Amino acid sequence: MSDTPTRISIDKSTPGYWRVTFNNPPINAIDDRTYDEFYDLVEEIDADDALKVVTFESANPDFFIAHYSTAGPRSRFGAPRWIEPATKLAHSNVLSIAVIRGRARGGGSEFTLACDIRFASKEKAIFGQPEVGTGLIPGGGALQRLPILVGRSRAMEIILGSDDFDAETAERYGWINRAIPEAHLDEFVANFVRRILSFDKQALSTCKATINQHGLPDPAQLQATQDTFFTTFGWPGAAERMPKLRARGIGTAGEFELNLGREVGNL
């Protein structure tokens, strides 16, 4: 990671534990630079033999990660490399936990899906895959990971409906592990992390590797879907909707982004 201002900061003060925070104002959109920093972060994670657990949080109380944004600078790789580091994180010896407050939609939801565990604020977390409502498709793993977690029919409801889901519904569907009252979320996560840190890494990593033999999507399918996603910006439906989205306030802090799931049904 460079010394220049970044979208990702890391607190390494606790041995065996990294606390990662996303901060990309105004709405924590995930852009190509964020993907590049995440790629570098996963390389660091994989190289630290003492690391046991990483949590991912947001500096923005309203947005965990709003969604993918094309407004940022292009990736140094050309097309941003998301599938490769996300797959590497899933197969690493480190437990990854998303701690979700605010909106996690589109690429933000797909980021949480790529983590091993998802804990969310019952009052503040909102989830959605709004891509179909904007003329696109989910390109970062939702089409593969959601059916594994929630089943085919609920994945259809989530993706084709493009609406928002509260944390309690997401928990009931299996989208997240738990919806925890906001007042207790930090304490719950801290206690869970302490438990993980107290256990032997060989046992932790062996169990994770064995569990991974079941329930992870095919990386080739993930990559093929992401490749298709980048072509969808040229589809007629997206070309028709994008000007409307920009006019309504996509990418800016305001009512449209706060209520995106509802608003994409009214374009």
Protein backbone atom coordinates (compact mmCIF):
# COMPACT_ATOMS: atom_id res chain seq x y z
CA MET A 1 0.00 0.00 0.00
CA SER A 2 1.37 3.48 -0.87
CA ASP A 3 1.78 6.48 1.44
CA THR A 4 -0.60 8.60 -0.68
CA PRO A 5 -4.19 9.16 0.51
CA THR A 6 -6.12 5.94 0.07
CA ARG A 7 -9.66 4.64 0.09
CA ILE A 8 -8.66 1.85 2.47
CA SER A 9 -7.01 2.29 5.89
CA ILE A 10 -5.72 -0.51 8.10
CA ASP A 11 -5.40 -0.66 11.88
CA LYS A 12 -2.83 -3.37 12.71
CA SER A 13 -2.48 -2.53 16.41
CA THR A 14 -3.82 -5.89 17.64
CA PRO A 15 -1.56 -8.89 16.91
CA GLY A 16 -3.22 -11.30 14.49
CA TYR A 17 -6.01 -8.87 13.64
CA TRP A 18 -6.37 -6.16 10.98
CA ARG A 19 -9.27 -3.72 11.10
CA VAL A 20 -9.84 -2.36 7.60
CA THR A 21 -11.96 0.76 6.96
CA PHE A 22 -13.31 2.04 3.65
CA ASN A 23 -13.46 5.80 3.21
CA ASN A 24 -14.29 7.18 -0.24
CA PRO A 25 -16.56 10.24 0.15
CA PRO A 26 -19.26 11.16 -0.49
CA ILE A 27 -20.98 7.74 -0.56
CA ASN A 28 -18.17 5.19 -0.38
CA ALA A 29 -18.61 4.17 -4.00
CA ILE A 30 -16.23 1.40 -4.99
CA ASP A 31 -14.17 2.59 -7.94
CA ASP A 32 -11.20 1.23 -9.86
CA ARG A 33 -8.71 2.72 -7.40
CA THR A 34 -10.52 0.96 -4.54
CA TYR A 35 -10.24 -2.31 -6.42
CA ASP A 36 -6.51 -1.72 -6.94
CA GLU A 37 -6.03 -1.03 -3.23
CA PHE A 38 -8.04 -4.12 -2.34
CA TYR A 39 -5.84 -6.19 -4.66
CA ASP A 40 -2.76 -4.92 -2.82
CA LEU A 41 -4.40 -5.48 0.55
CA VAL A 42 -5.15 -9.14 -0.21
CA GLU A 43 -1.52 -9.61 -1.25
CA GLU A 44 -0.51 -8.25 2.18
CA ILE A 45 -3.04 -10.45 3.95
CA ASP A 46 -1.79 -13.54 2.19
CA ALA A 47 1.83 -12.76 3.08
CA ASP A 48 1.26 -12.38 6.85
CA ASP A 49 1.54 -15.79 8.47
CA ALA A 50 0.52 -14.45 11.89
CA LEU A 51 -2.73 -12.89 10.71
CA LYS A 52 -5.91 -14.70 11.76
CA VAL A 53 -8.81 -12.33 11.15
CA VAL A 54 -9.62 -9.20 9.14
CA THR A 55 -12.73 -7.06 9.57
CA PHE A 56 -14.04 -4.64 6.95
CA GLU A 57 -15.99 -1.54 8.01
CA SER A 58 -16.97 1.86 6.65
CA ALA A 59 -16.13 5.37 7.80
CA ASN A 60 -19.51 6.51 6.44
CA PRO A 61 -22.49 5.67 8.69
CA ASP A 62 -24.96 5.88 5.77
CA PHE A 63 -23.02 3.80 3.23
CA PHE A 64 -20.95 0.69 3.80
CA ILE A 65 -20.17 0.68 0.06
CA ALA A 66 -22.83 2.33 -2.05
CA HIS A 67 -22.16 0.49 -5.34
CA TYR A 68 -19.67 0.39 -8.17
CA SER A 69 -18.79 3.76 -9.68
CA THR A 70 -17.25 4.40 -13.08
CA ALA A 71 -16.32 7.96 -12.10
CA GLY A 72 -12.94 7.10 -10.58
CA PRO A 73 -9.60 6.70 -12.35
CA ARG A 74 -9.04 3.58 -14.38
CA SER A 75 -7.30 0.63 -12.79
CA ARG A 76 -3.60 0.19 -13.34
CA PHE A 77 -4.53 -3.25 -14.67
CA GLY A 78 -6.86 -1.83 -17.33
CA ALA A 79 -10.06 -3.58 -16.30
CA PRO A 80 -10.11 -3.66 -12.49
CA ARG A 81 -9.14 -6.96 -10.91
CA TRP A 82 -11.85 -7.85 -8.42
CA ILE A 83 -12.58 -11.54 -8.95
CA GLU A 84 -8.97 -12.65 -8.46
CA PRO A 85 -8.36 -11.01 -5.06
CA ALA A 86 -11.87 -11.83 -3.85
CA THR A 87 -11.27 -15.49 -4.66
CA LYS A 88 -7.83 -15.33 -3.06
CA LEU A 89 -9.33 -13.87 0.11
CA ALA A 90 -11.91 -16.66 0.26
CA HIS A 91 -9.18 -19.29 -0.05
CA SER A 92 -6.73 -17.59 2.33
CA ASN A 93 -5.94 -18.82 5.85
CA VAL A 94 -7.45 -15.61 7.24
CA LEU A 95 -11.06 -15.22 8.34
CA SER A 96 -12.72 -12.18 6.70
CA ILE A 97 -15.68 -10.46 8.36
CA ALA A 98 -17.82 -7.66 6.94
CA VAL A 99 -19.23 -5.37 9.66
CA ILE A 100 -22.03 -3.55 7.89
CA ARG A 101 -23.66 -0.27 8.70
CA GLY A 102 -25.48 1.76 6.06
CA ARG A 103 -26.16 0.78 2.46
CA ALA A 104 -24.40 -2.15 0.82
CA ARG A 105 -25.72 -2.26 -2.72
CA GLY A 106 -24.43 -3.58 -6.02
CA GLY A 107 -20.66 -3.93 -5.78
CA GLY A 108 -20.92 -3.11 -2.08
CA SER A 109 -23.24 -6.03 -1.47
CA GLU A 110 -20.97 -8.18 -3.62
CA PHE A 111 -18.00 -7.16 -1.50
CA THR A 112 -19.77 -8.39 1.64
CA LEU A 113 -20.73 -11.60 -0.17
CA ALA A 114 -17.04 -12.23 -0.88
CA CYS A 115 -16.25 -12.13 2.84
CA ASP A 116 -16.46 -15.27 4.96
CA ILE A 117 -18.89 -13.82 7.51
CA ARG A 118 -21.32 -10.87 7.50
CA PHE A 119 -22.53 -9.14 10.67
CA ALA A 120 -24.84 -6.16 10.21
CA SER A 121 -26.51 -3.42 12.21
CA LYS A 122 -30.19 -4.32 12.56
CA GLU A 123 -31.26 -0.67 12.39
CA LYS A 124 -28.73 0.82 9.96
CA ALA A 125 -27.78 -1.81 7.37
CA ILE A 126 -29.57 -1.95 4.01
CA PHE A 127 -28.80 -4.39 1.21
CA GLY A 128 -29.61 -4.39 -2.48
CA GLN A 129 -28.63 -5.49 -5.96
CA PRO A 130 -30.11 -2.64 -8.06
CA GLU A 131 -28.26 -3.40 -11.31
CA VAL A 132 -31.20 -4.81 -13.29
CA GLY A 133 -33.18 -1.68 -12.43
CA THR A 134 -30.44 0.42 -14.05
CA GLY A 135 -30.20 -1.73 -17.19
CA LEU A 136 -27.11 -3.65 -16.05
CA ILE A 137 -26.41 -7.02 -14.43
CA PRO A 138 -24.56 -7.78 -11.19
CA GLY A 139 -20.97 -8.40 -12.24
CA GLY A 140 -19.07 -8.96 -9.01
CA GLY A 141 -20.37 -12.29 -7.78
CA ALA A 142 -24.00 -11.83 -6.72
CA LEU A 143 -25.30 -14.03 -9.54
CA GLN A 144 -23.18 -16.90 -8.25
CA ARG A 145 -22.93 -16.29 -4.49
CA LEU A 146 -26.49 -15.30 -3.66
CA PRO A 147 -28.12 -18.53 -4.95
CA ILE A 148 -25.67 -20.51 -2.80
CA LEU A 149 -26.57 -18.49 0.30
CA VAL A 150 -30.29 -17.76 -0.10
CA GLY A 151 -31.51 -20.26 -2.69
CA ARG A 152 -32.61 -19.83 -6.29
CA SER A 153 -36.02 -18.23 -5.74
CA ARG A 154 -34.86 -15.63 -3.23
CA ALA A 155 -31.88 -14.80 -5.44
CA MET A 156 -34.38 -14.17 -8.24
CA GLU A 157 -36.40 -11.89 -5.95
CA ILE A 158 -33.32 -9.94 -4.86
CA ILE A 159 -31.65 -9.55 -8.26
CA LEU A 160 -34.58 -9.23 -10.65
CA GLY A 161 -36.58 -7.08 -8.20
CA SER A 162 -33.66 -4.66 -7.63
CA ASP A 163 -35.20 -3.46 -4.36
CA ASP A 164 -33.70 -2.74 -0.94
CA PHE A 165 -33.76 -5.24 1.92
CA ASP A 166 -33.46 -4.46 5.61
CA ALA A 167 -31.00 -6.37 7.78
CA GLU A 168 -33.62 -8.52 9.47
CA THR A 169 -34.90 -9.77 6.11
CA ALA A 170 -31.34 -10.29 4.89
CA GLU A 171 -30.64 -12.38 7.99
CA ARG A 172 -33.81 -14.43 7.53
CA TYR A 173 -32.91 -15.08 3.89
CA GLY A 174 -29.34 -16.13 4.73
CA TRP A 175 -27.77 -13.15 2.95
CA ILE A 176 -25.97 -12.24 6.19
CA ASN A 177 -25.04 -14.22 9.29
CA ARG A 178 -26.69 -11.96 11.84
CA ALA A 179 -28.57 -8.69 12.20
CA ILE A 180 -27.41 -7.31 15.54
CA PRO A 181 -28.87 -4.30 17.36
CA GLU A 182 -26.71 -1.25 16.62
CA ALA A 183 -25.99 -0.67 20.31
CA HIS A 184 -24.42 -4.13 20.59
CA LEU A 185 -22.77 -4.60 17.18
CA ASP A 186 -19.27 -3.38 18.04
CA GLU A 187 -19.19 -5.37 21.28
CA PHE A 188 -20.43 -8.50 19.52
CA VAL A 189 -17.79 -8.23 16.78
CA ALA A 190 -15.03 -7.48 19.29
CA ASN A 191 -15.94 -10.55 21.33
CA PHE A 192 -16.11 -12.74 18.25
CA VAL A 193 -12.71 -11.51 17.07
CA ARG A 194 -11.23 -12.15 20.51
CA ARG A 195 -12.48 -15.73 20.36
CA ILE A 196 -10.92 -16.26 16.94
CA LEU A 197 -7.61 -14.77 18.11
CA SER A 198 -7.53 -17.14 21.09
CA PHE A 199 -7.66 -20.21 18.84
CA ASP A 200 -4.82 -21.96 17.02
CA LYS A 201 -4.37 -20.81 13.44
CA GLN A 202 -3.68 -24.29 12.12
CA ALA A 203 -7.08 -25.46 13.38
CA LEU A 204 -8.79 -22.33 12.05
CA SER A 205 -7.22 -22.53 8.61
CA THR A 206 -7.77 -26.29 8.24
CA CYS A 207 -11.46 -25.91 9.05
CA LYS A 208 -11.85 -23.00 6.64
CA ALA A 209 -10.10 -24.90 3.84
CA THR A 210 -12.36 -27.91 4.39
CA ILE A 211 -15.54 -25.82 4.47
CA ASN A 212 -14.37 -24.12 1.26
CA GLN A 213 -14.66 -27.44 -0.54
CA HIS A 214 -18.41 -26.85 -0.45
CA GLY A 215 -20.27 -23.70 -1.31
CA LEU A 216 -17.78 -21.49 -3.16
CA PRO A 217 -18.59 -20.46 -6.75
CA ASP A 218 -16.41 -21.33 -9.73
CA PRO A 219 -13.87 -18.48 -10.24
CA ALA A 220 -14.11 -18.93 -14.03
CA GLN A 221 -17.86 -18.29 -13.88
CA LEU A 222 -17.29 -15.25 -11.67
CA GLN A 223 -14.76 -13.84 -14.14
CA ALA A 224 -16.98 -14.52 -17.14
CA THR A 225 -19.87 -12.67 -15.48
CA GLN A 226 -17.65 -9.70 -14.61
CA ASP A 227 -16.46 -9.57 -18.23
CA THR A 228 -20.09 -9.50 -19.36
CA PHE A 229 -20.90 -6.81 -16.79
CA PHE A 230 -18.50 -4.34 -18.36
CA THR A 231 -20.24 -4.80 -21.72
CA THR A 232 -23.66 -4.03 -20.22
CA PHE A 233 -22.90 -0.31 -20.02
CA GLY A 234 -23.33 -0.34 -23.80
CA TRP A 235 -26.69 -2.14 -23.75
CA PRO A 236 -29.69 -0.05 -24.92
CA GLY A 237 -31.44 -0.34 -21.56
CA ALA A 238 -28.43 1.02 -19.69
CA ALA A 239 -27.87 3.76 -22.27
CA GLU A 240 -31.47 4.87 -21.75
CA ARG A 241 -31.35 4.78 -17.96
CA MET A 242 -27.92 6.24 -17.24
CA PRO A 243 -28.85 9.86 -18.09
CA LYS A 244 -31.92 9.54 -15.88
CA LEU A 245 -29.80 8.16 -13.04
CA ARG A 246 -27.31 11.02 -13.33
CA ALA A 247 -30.10 13.59 -13.45
CA ARG A 248 -31.71 12.11 -10.34
CA GLY A 249 -28.47 12.18 -8.33
CA ILE A 250 -26.69 8.83 -8.71
CA GLY A 251 -23.28 8.98 -7.07
CA THR A 252 -24.08 11.96 -4.85
CA ALA A 253 -25.10 12.11 -1.20
CA GLY A 254 -28.84 12.68 -1.17
CA GLU A 255 -32.30 11.16 -1.09
CA PHE A 256 -31.89 9.33 -4.40
CA GLU A 257 -28.88 7.34 -3.20
CA LEU A 258 -30.34 6.83 0.27
CA ASN A 259 -33.47 5.30 -1.28
CA LEU A 260 -31.96 3.79 -4.43
CA GLY A 261 -33.84 0.51 -4.25
CA ARG A 262 -37.17 2.30 -4.31
CA GLU A 263 -36.07 4.92 -6.83
CA VAL A 264 -34.82 2.54 -9.56
CA GLY A 265 -38.37 1.24 -9.79
CA ASN A 266 -39.53 4.70 -10.82
CA LEU A 267 -37.11 5.56 -13.64
